[in-house]
Short mmCIF file of C-alpha atoms in Angstrom, two decimals:
data_model
loop_
_atom_site.label_atom_id
_atom_site.label_comp_id
_atom_site.label_asym_id
_atom_site.label_seq_id
_atom_site.Cartn_x
_atom_site.Cartn_y
_atom_site.Cartn_z
CA MET J 1024 0.04 -0.02 0.17
CA LEU J 1025 1.32 3.65 -0.66
CA ASN J 1026 1.93 5.84 1.94
CA THR J 1027 2.14 9.60 2.11
CA TYR J 1028 5.78 9.81 1.80
CA ASP J 1029 5.77 7.44 -1.48
CA ILE J 1030 3.06 9.63 -3.03
CA LEU J 1031 4.91 12.79 -2.11
CA GLN J 1032 8.13 11.23 -3.32
CA THR J 1033 6.34 10.62 -6.68
CA ILE J 1034 4.95 14.11 -7.04
CA ASP J 1035 8.57 15.26 -6.53
CA MET J 1036 9.85 13.23 -8.94
CA LEU J 1037 7.38 14.18 -11.71
CA ASP J 1038 7.54 18.03 -11.08
CA ASN J 1039 11.27 18.74 -10.10
CA GLN J 1040 13.05 15.55 -11.67
CA HIS J 1041 12.09 15.29 -15.05
CA LEU J 1042 10.40 11.99 -14.65
CA ASP J 1043 8.26 11.30 -17.72
CA ILE J 1044 7.19 8.08 -19.70
CA ARG J 1045 9.53 8.85 -22.80
CA THR J 1046 7.55 7.07 -25.23
CA VAL J 1047 4.28 5.09 -25.80
CA THR J 1048 4.87 2.92 -29.09
CA MET J 1049 2.38 0.93 -30.74
CA GLY J 1050 3.94 -2.27 -32.95
CA ILE J 1051 2.05 -3.05 -36.02
CA ASN J 1052 2.48 -5.97 -38.20
CA LEU J 1053 2.10 -4.92 -41.93
CA LEU J 1054 3.26 -8.21 -43.51
CA ASP J 1055 -0.83 -8.26 -44.70
CA CYS J 1056 -0.04 -5.27 -46.75
CA ALA J 1057 2.37 -6.89 -49.23
CA HIS J 1058 0.93 -6.57 -52.86
CA PRO J 1059 2.72 -6.95 -56.39
CA HIS J 1060 1.97 -3.29 -57.46
CA ILE J 1061 3.89 -1.03 -54.98
CA ASP J 1062 1.48 2.00 -54.87
CA THR J 1063 -1.06 -0.60 -53.79
CA CYS J 1064 1.07 -1.87 -51.23
CA ALA J 1065 1.80 1.86 -50.19
CA ARG J 1066 -1.98 2.50 -49.81
CA ARG J 1067 -2.44 -0.80 -47.96
CA VAL J 1068 0.13 0.32 -45.43
CA TYR J 1069 -1.17 3.99 -44.78
CA ASP J 1070 -4.89 2.38 -44.37
CA LYS J 1071 -3.40 -0.16 -41.79
CA ILE J 1072 -1.37 1.86 -39.82
CA CYS J 1073 -4.45 4.67 -39.49
CA ARG J 1074 -6.94 1.70 -39.00
CA GLN J 1075 -4.73 0.45 -36.03
CA ALA J 1076 -3.59 3.56 -34.62
CA GLU J 1077 -6.36 5.81 -34.88
CA ASN J 1078 -6.73 6.07 -30.99
CA LEU J 1079 -3.43 5.92 -30.02
CA LEU J 1080 -2.86 9.72 -29.40
CA PRO J 1081 -6.17 10.10 -27.69
CA VAL J 1082 -5.91 7.32 -25.44
CA ALA J 1083 -2.19 8.64 -24.35
CA GLN J 1084 -3.49 11.92 -23.62
CA GLY J 1085 -6.31 10.58 -21.66
CA ILE J 1086 -3.66 8.72 -19.47
CA GLU J 1087 -1.67 11.88 -19.33
CA ALA J 1088 -4.36 13.84 -18.04
CA GLU J 1089 -5.47 11.17 -15.47
CA LEU J 1090 -2.56 9.95 -13.71
CA GLY J 1091 -0.66 13.29 -14.28
CA ILE J 1092 2.30 11.47 -16.00
CA PRO J 1093 3.96 13.12 -19.18
CA ILE J 1094 4.01 11.04 -21.97
CA VAL J 1095 6.72 12.84 -24.31
CA ASN J 1096 6.28 11.05 -27.55
CA LYS J 1097 3.63 8.70 -29.14
CA ARG J 1098 5.11 6.69 -31.59
CA ILE J 1099 4.46 3.72 -33.96
CA SER J 1100 6.83 0.88 -35.13
CA VAL J 1101 5.81 -1.45 -37.89
CA THR J 1102 7.19 -4.83 -39.59
CA PRO J 1103 10.62 -4.39 -41.44
CA ILE J 1104 9.77 -2.64 -44.84
CA ALA J 1105 11.89 -5.01 -46.96
CA MET J 1106 10.13 -7.66 -45.81
CA VAL J 1107 6.86 -6.32 -46.54
CA ALA J 1108 7.84 -4.35 -49.67
CA GLN J 1109 9.63 -7.30 -51.49
CA ALA J 1110 7.02 -8.68 -53.08
CA SER J 1111 6.04 -5.45 -55.16
CA ASP J 1112 7.43 -4.31 -58.36
CA GLY J 1113 8.98 -1.21 -56.96
CA GLU J 1114 12.68 -0.37 -57.33
CA ASP J 1115 12.44 2.40 -55.07
CA TYR J 1116 10.58 1.95 -51.72
CA THR J 1117 10.22 5.68 -51.07
CA PRO J 1118 6.56 5.39 -51.88
CA ILE J 1119 6.13 3.10 -49.14
CA ALA J 1120 8.31 5.72 -46.84
CA LYS J 1121 5.82 8.63 -47.92
CA ALA J 1122 3.15 6.74 -46.88
CA MET J 1123 4.16 5.83 -43.48
CA ASP J 1124 4.75 9.31 -42.80
CA ARG J 1125 1.22 10.48 -43.90
CA ALA J 1126 -0.18 7.58 -41.59
CA ALA J 1127 1.85 9.04 -38.87
CA ALA J 1128 0.77 12.52 -39.36
CA THR J 1129 -2.78 11.74 -39.75
CA CYS J 1130 -2.32 9.62 -36.06
CA GLY J 1131 -0.87 12.66 -34.74
CA VAL J 1132 2.31 10.75 -33.39
CA ASP J 1133 5.85 11.95 -33.29
CA PHE J 1134 7.61 9.22 -35.27
CA ILE J 1135 7.31 6.12 -36.96
CA GLY J 1136 9.92 3.30 -37.50
CA GLY J 1137 10.44 0.48 -39.35
CA PHE J 1138 11.84 1.26 -42.55
CA SER J 1139 14.32 -1.34 -41.78
CA ALA J 1140 16.12 -4.42 -43.06
CA LEU J 1141 17.59 -7.43 -41.19
CA VAL J 1142 20.66 -8.69 -43.31
CA GLN J 1143 23.06 -9.85 -40.77
CA LYS J 1144 23.30 -13.24 -42.85
CA GLY J 1145 22.63 -11.94 -46.27
CA LEU J 1146 21.11 -9.62 -48.40
CA THR J 1147 17.75 -10.22 -50.56
CA LYS J 1148 16.62 -8.16 -53.42
CA GLY J 1149 14.18 -6.41 -51.07
CA ASP J 1150 16.75 -5.80 -48.59
CA ARG J 1151 19.11 -4.28 -51.33
CA ARG J 1152 16.38 -1.80 -52.66
CA LEU J 1153 15.29 -0.93 -49.26
CA ILE J 1154 19.03 0.23 -48.03
CA ASP J 1155 19.37 1.94 -51.54
CA SER J 1156 16.12 3.91 -50.75
CA ILE J 1157 16.91 5.03 -47.43
CA PRO J 1158 18.87 8.38 -48.27
CA GLN J 1159 15.83 9.68 -50.49
CA ALA J 1160 13.05 8.06 -48.16
CA LEU J 1161 14.75 10.27 -45.26
CA ALA J 1162 14.86 12.93 -47.14
CA GLU J 1163 11.37 13.18 -48.50
CA THR J 1164 9.67 12.19 -45.04
CA LYS J 1165 9.33 14.09 -41.69
CA LEU J 1166 8.43 11.46 -39.28
CA VAL J 1167 9.81 8.14 -40.84
CA CYS J 1168 12.82 6.53 -38.96
CA ALA J 1169 15.36 3.77 -40.65
CA SER J 1170 17.50 0.98 -39.41
CA VAL J 1171 19.57 -1.89 -40.56
CA ASN J 1172 20.78 -4.89 -38.61
CA VAL J 1173 24.21 -5.68 -40.05
CA GLY J 1174 25.40 -8.48 -37.48
CA SER J 1175 24.55 -10.96 -34.77
CA THR J 1176 26.20 -13.06 -32.37
CA LYS J 1177 24.34 -16.11 -33.95
CA ALA J 1178 25.22 -15.01 -37.59
CA GLY J 1179 28.44 -13.01 -37.58
CA ILE J 1180 28.77 -9.52 -39.31
CA ASN J 1181 27.81 -9.10 -42.65
CA MET J 1182 30.81 -6.82 -44.05
CA ASP J 1183 29.23 -6.09 -47.47
CA ALA J 1184 26.15 -4.53 -45.45
CA VAL J 1185 28.66 -2.88 -43.45
CA ALA J 1186 30.33 -1.37 -46.31
CA ALA J 1187 27.03 -0.37 -48.14
CA MET J 1188 25.98 1.31 -44.87
CA GLY J 1189 28.91 3.50 -44.64
CA LYS J 1190 27.97 4.97 -48.15
CA ILE J 1191 24.24 5.34 -47.34
CA VAL J 1192 25.05 7.17 -43.77
CA LYS J 1193 27.04 9.69 -46.37
CA GLN J 1194 24.48 9.85 -49.18
CA THR J 1195 21.76 10.50 -46.52
CA ALA J 1196 23.80 13.15 -45.02
CA GLN J 1197 24.10 15.06 -48.24
CA ALA J 1198 20.57 14.55 -49.23
CA THR J 1199 19.50 16.64 -45.97
CA ALA J 1200 22.34 18.93 -46.17
CA ASP J 1201 20.03 21.73 -46.07
CA GLN J 1202 18.62 20.85 -42.64
CA GLY J 1203 22.10 19.92 -40.93
CA SER J 1204 22.17 16.34 -42.08
CA ILE J 1205 19.17 15.46 -39.97
CA GLY J 1206 18.36 12.07 -41.92
CA CYS J 1207 21.14 10.44 -40.29
CA ALA J 1208 19.70 11.45 -37.01
CA LYS J 1209 16.88 8.93 -38.28
CA LEU J 1210 19.37 6.07 -39.42
CA VAL J 1211 20.63 3.56 -37.13
CA VAL J 1212 22.73 0.63 -37.69
CA PHE J 1213 22.56 -2.35 -35.47
CA CYS J 1214 24.18 -5.46 -34.37
CA ASN J 1215 21.53 -7.81 -32.20
CA ALA J 1216 18.80 -5.59 -33.10
CA VAL J 1217 15.81 -6.54 -30.91
CA GLU J 1218 12.14 -6.55 -32.07
CA ASP J 1219 10.10 -4.91 -29.21
CA ASN J 1220 12.38 -1.80 -29.09
CA PRO J 1221 10.06 1.13 -28.48
CA PHE J 1222 12.60 3.77 -28.71
CA MET J 1223 13.47 5.80 -32.41
CA ALA J 1224 15.45 5.46 -34.45
CA GLY J 1225 15.54 1.96 -33.93
CA ALA J 1226 12.17 0.91 -33.41
CA PHE J 1227 10.50 -2.07 -35.66
CA HIS J 1228 7.62 -4.58 -35.09
CA GLY J 1229 9.33 -7.93 -35.48
CA PRO J 1230 8.45 -11.01 -37.44
CA GLY J 1231 8.29 -12.63 -34.14
CA GLU J 1232 5.84 -10.17 -32.21
CA PRO J 1233 1.89 -10.05 -32.17
CA GLU J 1234 -0.49 -8.27 -34.89
CA CYS J 1235 -0.34 -5.37 -32.73
CA ALA J 1236 1.19 -4.32 -29.42
CA ILE J 1237 2.35 -1.74 -26.92
CA ASN J 1238 5.66 -1.30 -25.76
CA VAL J 1239 6.53 1.60 -23.22
CA GLY J 1240 9.83 2.99 -22.88
CA VAL J 1241 10.27 5.05 -19.72
CA SER J 1242 12.79 7.64 -18.59
CA GLY J 1243 14.38 9.17 -15.44
CA PRO J 1244 17.95 10.12 -15.48
CA GLY J 1245 17.33 13.15 -13.06
CA VAL J 1246 15.27 11.28 -10.59
CA VAL J 1247 18.35 8.64 -10.39
CA TYR J 1248 20.97 11.82 -10.10
CA HIS J 1249 18.73 13.40 -7.48
CA ALA J 1250 19.01 10.18 -5.67
CA LEU J 1251 22.77 9.77 -5.61
CA GLN J 1252 23.18 13.15 -3.89
CA GLU J 1253 22.30 11.66 -0.77
CA ALA J 1254 24.71 9.20 -1.32
CA LYS J 1255 28.05 11.51 -1.35
CA GLY J 1256 30.84 9.56 -0.04
CA LYS J 1257 29.40 6.27 0.22
CA PRO J 1258 30.67 2.94 -0.90
CA PHE J 1259 29.60 1.50 -4.34
CA ASP J 1260 27.53 -1.24 -3.07
CA GLU J 1261 25.24 1.61 -1.29
CA VAL J 1262 25.38 3.32 -4.30
CA ALA J 1263 24.08 0.34 -6.41
CA GLU J 1264 21.13 -0.25 -4.09
CA ILE J 1265 20.09 3.37 -4.54
CA VAL J 1266 19.75 3.26 -8.13
CA LYS J 1267 18.14 -0.06 -8.13
CA LYS J 1268 15.35 1.38 -5.94
CA THR J 1269 14.86 4.22 -8.01
CA ALA J 1270 14.80 2.21 -11.19
CA PHE J 1271 12.26 0.24 -9.48
CA ARG J 1272 9.81 3.03 -8.91
CA ILE J 1273 10.63 4.19 -12.67
CA THR J 1274 9.62 1.10 -13.84
CA ARG J 1275 6.37 0.36 -12.11
CA MET J 1276 5.19 3.89 -13.18
CA GLY J 1277 5.93 2.63 -16.79
CA GLN J 1278 4.14 -0.69 -16.61
CA LEU J 1279 1.23 1.16 -15.20
CA VAL J 1280 1.05 3.40 -18.14
CA ALA J 1281 1.71 0.45 -20.44
CA ARG J 1282 -1.21 -1.55 -18.79
CA LEU J 1283 -3.62 0.87 -19.29
CA ALA J 1284 -2.41 1.85 -22.58
CA ALA J 1285 -3.10 -1.73 -23.80
CA SER J 1286 -6.02 -2.30 -22.12
CA ARG J 1287 -7.91 0.77 -23.52
CA LEU J 1288 -6.36 0.15 -27.08
CA ASP J 1289 -7.39 -3.69 -26.72
CA VAL J 1290 -4.42 -4.49 -27.69
CA PRO J 1291 -1.53 -6.86 -26.03
CA PHE J 1292 0.74 -5.41 -23.80
CA GLY J 1293 4.29 -6.08 -24.74
CA VAL J 1294 7.17 -4.86 -22.79
CA VAL J 1295 8.49 -1.95 -20.41
CA ASP J 1296 11.76 -0.61 -21.93
CA LEU J 1297 13.80 0.74 -18.81
CA SER J 1298 16.34 2.52 -20.46
CA LEU J 1299 17.35 5.64 -18.91
CA ALA J 1300 16.68 7.91 -21.75
CA PRO J 1301 18.32 11.60 -21.22
CA THR J 1302 17.47 14.68 -22.67
CA PRO J 1303 19.16 18.00 -23.52
CA ALA J 1304 17.38 19.43 -20.60
CA VAL J 1305 20.09 20.56 -17.77
CA GLY J 1306 19.51 17.92 -14.48
CA ASP J 1307 18.37 15.28 -17.02
CA SER J 1308 21.76 13.70 -17.88
CA VAL J 1309 23.34 10.03 -17.68
CA ALA J 1310 26.59 11.96 -17.80
CA ARG J 1311 25.92 13.75 -14.81
CA ILE J 1312 25.00 10.80 -12.75
CA LEU J 1313 28.29 9.45 -13.47
CA GLU J 1314 30.09 12.61 -12.62
CA GLU J 1315 27.95 12.38 -9.35
CA MET J 1316 29.49 8.98 -8.41
CA GLY J 1317 32.84 11.11 -8.33
CA LEU J 1318 34.14 11.57 -11.59
CA SER J 1319 34.89 15.41 -12.50
CA VAL J 1320 34.10 15.11 -16.14
CA CYS J 1321 32.66 12.26 -17.99
CA GLY J 1322 34.86 10.55 -20.18
CA THR J 1323 38.13 10.47 -17.56
CA HIS J 1324 39.40 7.32 -16.32
CA GLY J 1325 36.70 5.70 -14.46
CA THR J 1326 33.62 6.32 -16.66
CA THR J 1327 33.47 2.85 -17.78
CA ALA J 1328 33.25 1.20 -14.56
CA ALA J 1329 30.81 3.60 -13.17
CA LEU J 1330 28.47 3.41 -16.08
CA ALA J 1331 28.70 -0.23 -15.93
CA LEU J 1332 27.59 -0.25 -12.36
CA LEU J 1333 24.73 2.08 -13.26
CA ASN J 1334 23.79 -0.20 -16.22
CA ASP J 1335 23.49 -3.18 -14.08
CA ALA J 1336 21.64 -1.54 -11.28
CA VAL J 1337 18.86 -0.07 -13.58
CA LYS J 1338 18.33 -3.64 -15.03
CA LYS J 1339 18.11 -5.34 -11.29
CA GLY J 1340 15.77 -2.79 -10.08
CA GLY J 1341 13.53 -2.76 -13.32
CA LEU J 1342 13.26 -6.55 -13.51
CA MET J 1343 12.05 -6.59 -9.85
CA ALA J 1344 9.32 -3.68 -11.02
CA SER J 1345 7.80 -5.83 -14.21
CA GLY J 1346 7.58 -9.26 -15.53
CA ARG J 1347 7.73 -7.79 -18.76
CA VAL J 1348 11.04 -5.94 -19.71
CA GLY J 1349 12.14 -5.67 -22.87
CA GLY J 1350 13.45 -3.93 -25.79
CA LEU J 1351 17.13 -2.28 -25.05
CA SER J 1352 16.83 -1.73 -21.27
CA GLY J 1353 20.04 0.23 -19.52
CA ALA J 1354 21.56 3.50 -19.87
CA PHE J 1355 21.60 5.26 -23.28
CA ILE J 1356 24.61 7.54 -23.94
CA PRO J 1357 23.38 9.49 -27.02
CA VAL J 1358 25.84 12.57 -26.96
CA SER J 1359 23.61 15.05 -28.63
CA GLU J 1360 20.59 14.35 -26.42
CA ASP J 1361 22.11 14.76 -23.17
CA GLU J 1362 23.54 18.08 -21.65
CA GLY J 1363 26.29 16.21 -19.88
CA MET J 1364 27.72 14.42 -22.73
CA ILE J 1365 27.61 17.86 -24.88
CA ALA J 1366 29.68 19.76 -22.31
CA ALA J 1367 32.29 16.41 -22.06
CA ALA J 1368 32.31 16.24 -25.60
CA SER J 1369 32.82 20.10 -26.35
CA SER J 1370 35.82 20.25 -23.69
CA GLY J 1371 37.47 17.43 -25.40
CA VAL J 1372 37.41 14.79 -22.47
CA LEU J 1373 34.88 12.70 -23.87
CA THR J 1374 36.04 11.06 -27.31
CA LEU J 1375 34.67 8.64 -29.82
CA ASP J 1376 37.17 6.16 -28.56
CA LYS J 1377 36.07 6.73 -24.91
CA LEU J 1378 32.31 6.57 -26.15
CA GLU J 1379 33.07 2.93 -27.99
CA ALA J 1380 34.57 1.52 -24.96
CA MET J 1381 31.69 2.71 -22.88
CA THR J 1382 29.27 0.75 -25.24
CA CYS J 1383 30.87 -2.35 -23.80
CA VAL J 1384 28.92 -1.93 -20.68
CA CYS J 1385 25.68 0.00 -21.66
CA SER J 1386 22.72 0.12 -23.50
CA VAL J 1387 23.13 0.28 -27.75
CA GLY J 1388 26.09 2.28 -28.56
CA LEU J 1389 27.84 4.86 -30.42
CA ASP J 1390 24.37 7.36 -30.62
CA MET J 1391 23.82 10.95 -31.86
CA ILE J 1392 27.41 11.92 -32.65
CA ALA J 1393 28.27 14.56 -35.11
CA VAL J 1394 31.55 13.95 -37.15
CA PRO J 1395 33.14 16.13 -39.92
CA GLY J 1396 31.23 15.98 -43.08
CA ASP J 1397 34.13 15.19 -44.99
CA THR J 1398 34.54 11.79 -43.14
CA PRO J 1399 35.18 8.95 -45.63
CA ALA J 1400 32.49 6.54 -46.49
CA GLU J 1401 34.81 3.87 -45.11
CA THR J 1402 35.79 5.09 -41.85
CA ILE J 1403 31.93 5.19 -41.24
CA SER J 1404 31.79 1.78 -42.15
CA ALA J 1405 34.94 1.07 -39.88
CA ILE J 1406 33.47 2.40 -37.00
CA ILE J 1407 30.06 0.67 -37.52
CA ALA J 1408 32.12 -2.82 -37.83
CA ASP J 1409 34.00 -1.89 -34.65
CA GLU J 1410 30.88 -1.31 -32.91
CA ALA J 1411 28.87 -4.75 -34.38
CA ALA J 1412 31.97 -6.47 -33.34
CA ILE J 1413 31.55 -5.28 -29.58
CA GLY J 1414 27.59 -6.41 -29.88
CA MET J 1415 28.51 -9.72 -31.80
CA VAL J 1416 31.12 -10.81 -29.02
CA ASN J 1417 29.37 -9.75 -25.83
CA ASN J 1418 26.06 -10.87 -27.42
CA LYS J 1419 24.41 -7.57 -26.55
CA THR J 1420 22.54 -5.13 -28.66
CA THR J 1421 25.17 -2.34 -30.17
CA ALA J 1422 24.54 0.39 -32.68
CA VAL J 1423 25.98 3.17 -34.51
CA ARG J 1424 23.87 6.51 -35.24
CA LEU J 1425 26.28 9.20 -36.61
CA ILE J 1426 25.97 12.08 -38.42
CA PRO J 1427 28.92 13.39 -41.10
CA ALA J 1428 27.37 17.03 -40.93
CA VAL J 1429 27.99 18.19 -44.26
CA GLY J 1430 29.97 21.51 -44.16
CA CYS J 1431 31.01 21.33 -40.72
CA GLN J 1432 34.06 20.66 -39.06
CA VAL J 1433 35.49 19.95 -35.44
CA GLY J 1434 34.72 22.64 -33.22
CA ASP J 1435 31.27 23.41 -35.10
CA THR J 1436 28.01 22.45 -33.37
CA VAL J 1437 24.95 21.16 -35.25
CA ASP J 1438 21.55 21.78 -33.73
CA PHE J 1439 18.62 19.56 -34.40
CA GLY J 1440 16.16 20.77 -31.72
CA GLY J 1441 13.78 19.20 -29.31
CA LEU J 1442 15.10 15.82 -28.12
CA LEU J 1443 17.39 15.31 -30.53
CA GLY J 1444 19.54 18.29 -29.07
CA ALA J 1445 22.73 19.55 -30.56
CA ALA J 1446 25.80 18.01 -31.13
CA PRO J 1447 29.53 19.22 -30.99
CA VAL J 1448 31.36 17.72 -34.20
CA MET J 1449 33.99 15.23 -32.85
CA PRO J 1450 36.97 14.06 -34.30
CA VAL J 1451 37.77 10.77 -35.68
CA HIS J 1452 41.22 8.97 -36.97
CA SER J 1453 42.46 10.36 -39.94
CA GLU J 1454 44.19 7.05 -40.79
CA SER J 1455 42.31 5.12 -43.52
CA ALA J 1456 40.64 1.70 -43.11
CA ALA J 1457 39.40 1.54 -46.99
CA ASP J 1458 41.25 -1.74 -47.57
CA PHE J 1459 39.88 -3.31 -44.64
CA ILE J 1460 36.39 -2.35 -45.73
CA ALA J 1461 37.08 -3.56 -49.16
CA ARG J 1462 37.50 -6.80 -48.57
CA GLY J 1463 33.87 -7.14 -47.91
CA GLY J 1464 32.50 -10.83 -46.76
CA HIS J 1465 31.47 -12.23 -43.68
CA ILE J 1466 33.11 -11.83 -40.29
CA PRO J 1467 32.11 -15.35 -38.48
CA ALA J 1468 30.28 -15.83 -35.67
CA PRO J 1469 32.09 -16.25 -32.42
CA LEU J 1470 32.42 -19.52 -30.78
CA HIS J 1471 29.98 -18.96 -28.19
CA SER J 1472 27.47 -18.73 -30.57
CA LEU J 1473 27.38 -22.19 -30.67
CA LYS J 1474 24.84 -23.15 -27.76
CA ASN J 1475 22.64 -25.86 -29.32
#
């Protein structure tokens, strides 16, 4: 039973500590929208999304008003479009992306994910067409997000796809150069992508999912930060306990919203993703949590250890609060979306190499990082390969969302606005990896993938 202290503490978390539900995401199966003619397929995609998600926005807004809990984003994820469109006669899948964009606007959501392909073991003709369509699709839509899974622990890394994605990232940056290369902020390259992730840009509704589902992503870096201010000088086992208890409260709130939304929309409740998702707002930063543990600046020596503790404690606390934890679940480190990360990167303490090391112990990977616009495609591919290797060997989800900002150099800042924030342009190594990427082929799966 809740006591007065618990109620007042929750109110303070909402009013003063940036606690919110980051997203309520509806996943929709589109496999039955396949058709030989791409225009018909696009029309079916639009109709089904609108039919399934027509009440998503009003239901989410009703829950916000009823509980007093902010739901920052309302989103939709769909079956990877490469699977849906492959039966069609279209060489370019941009018409389907436009149909997704119109449907998202009609339903009033913030983003729609699933312009995606799963190519960890090889590319089908549909996969190739979708990948080739990404630059134009993201340039001609506002709400569509794209993702490509290039590796997994079971399959290894598809280096042909890795090489292709370096070029696609560059083309997407050029296609949206007049908007700060924002298209790249809506494109993520995965290893071990999950099927029930509610967060963008990598959300898609996996083929193992039901016809429709509600997945919720929570937030709460500000809440954890405030809790740790009461633990100054205490040993790390006590710090871990404080984080676990805080994550428990955050996840309970996410589960309540998820169950209410699923019930009112009459669709299954999928998962609560208990990732700590920061924002550019002061006081809502994962970096500041790490600094509260005793680091002078995020990125200095000790940062990886602090992040490992945080990520583990968040997961342990969340698992006690919900039997349906899924998605990515952990601590995100998107540079442009985290006020503390922005400051650390701008000072030069937080580097691309350090961020790569941090991704070994946290959720996802190199996220929302701006690099010079003249960065070669092969360098971007090599960064993707490194991050995919971390995911493959450690049996975890990793990802790369780089923005080679056209016309920008180290020291410049690219401002995307809203939750996407502003990214300082970070340096990359100038030495070439072109011969490495040119080899192509497949990096085999690690020995520990053989578990059957």
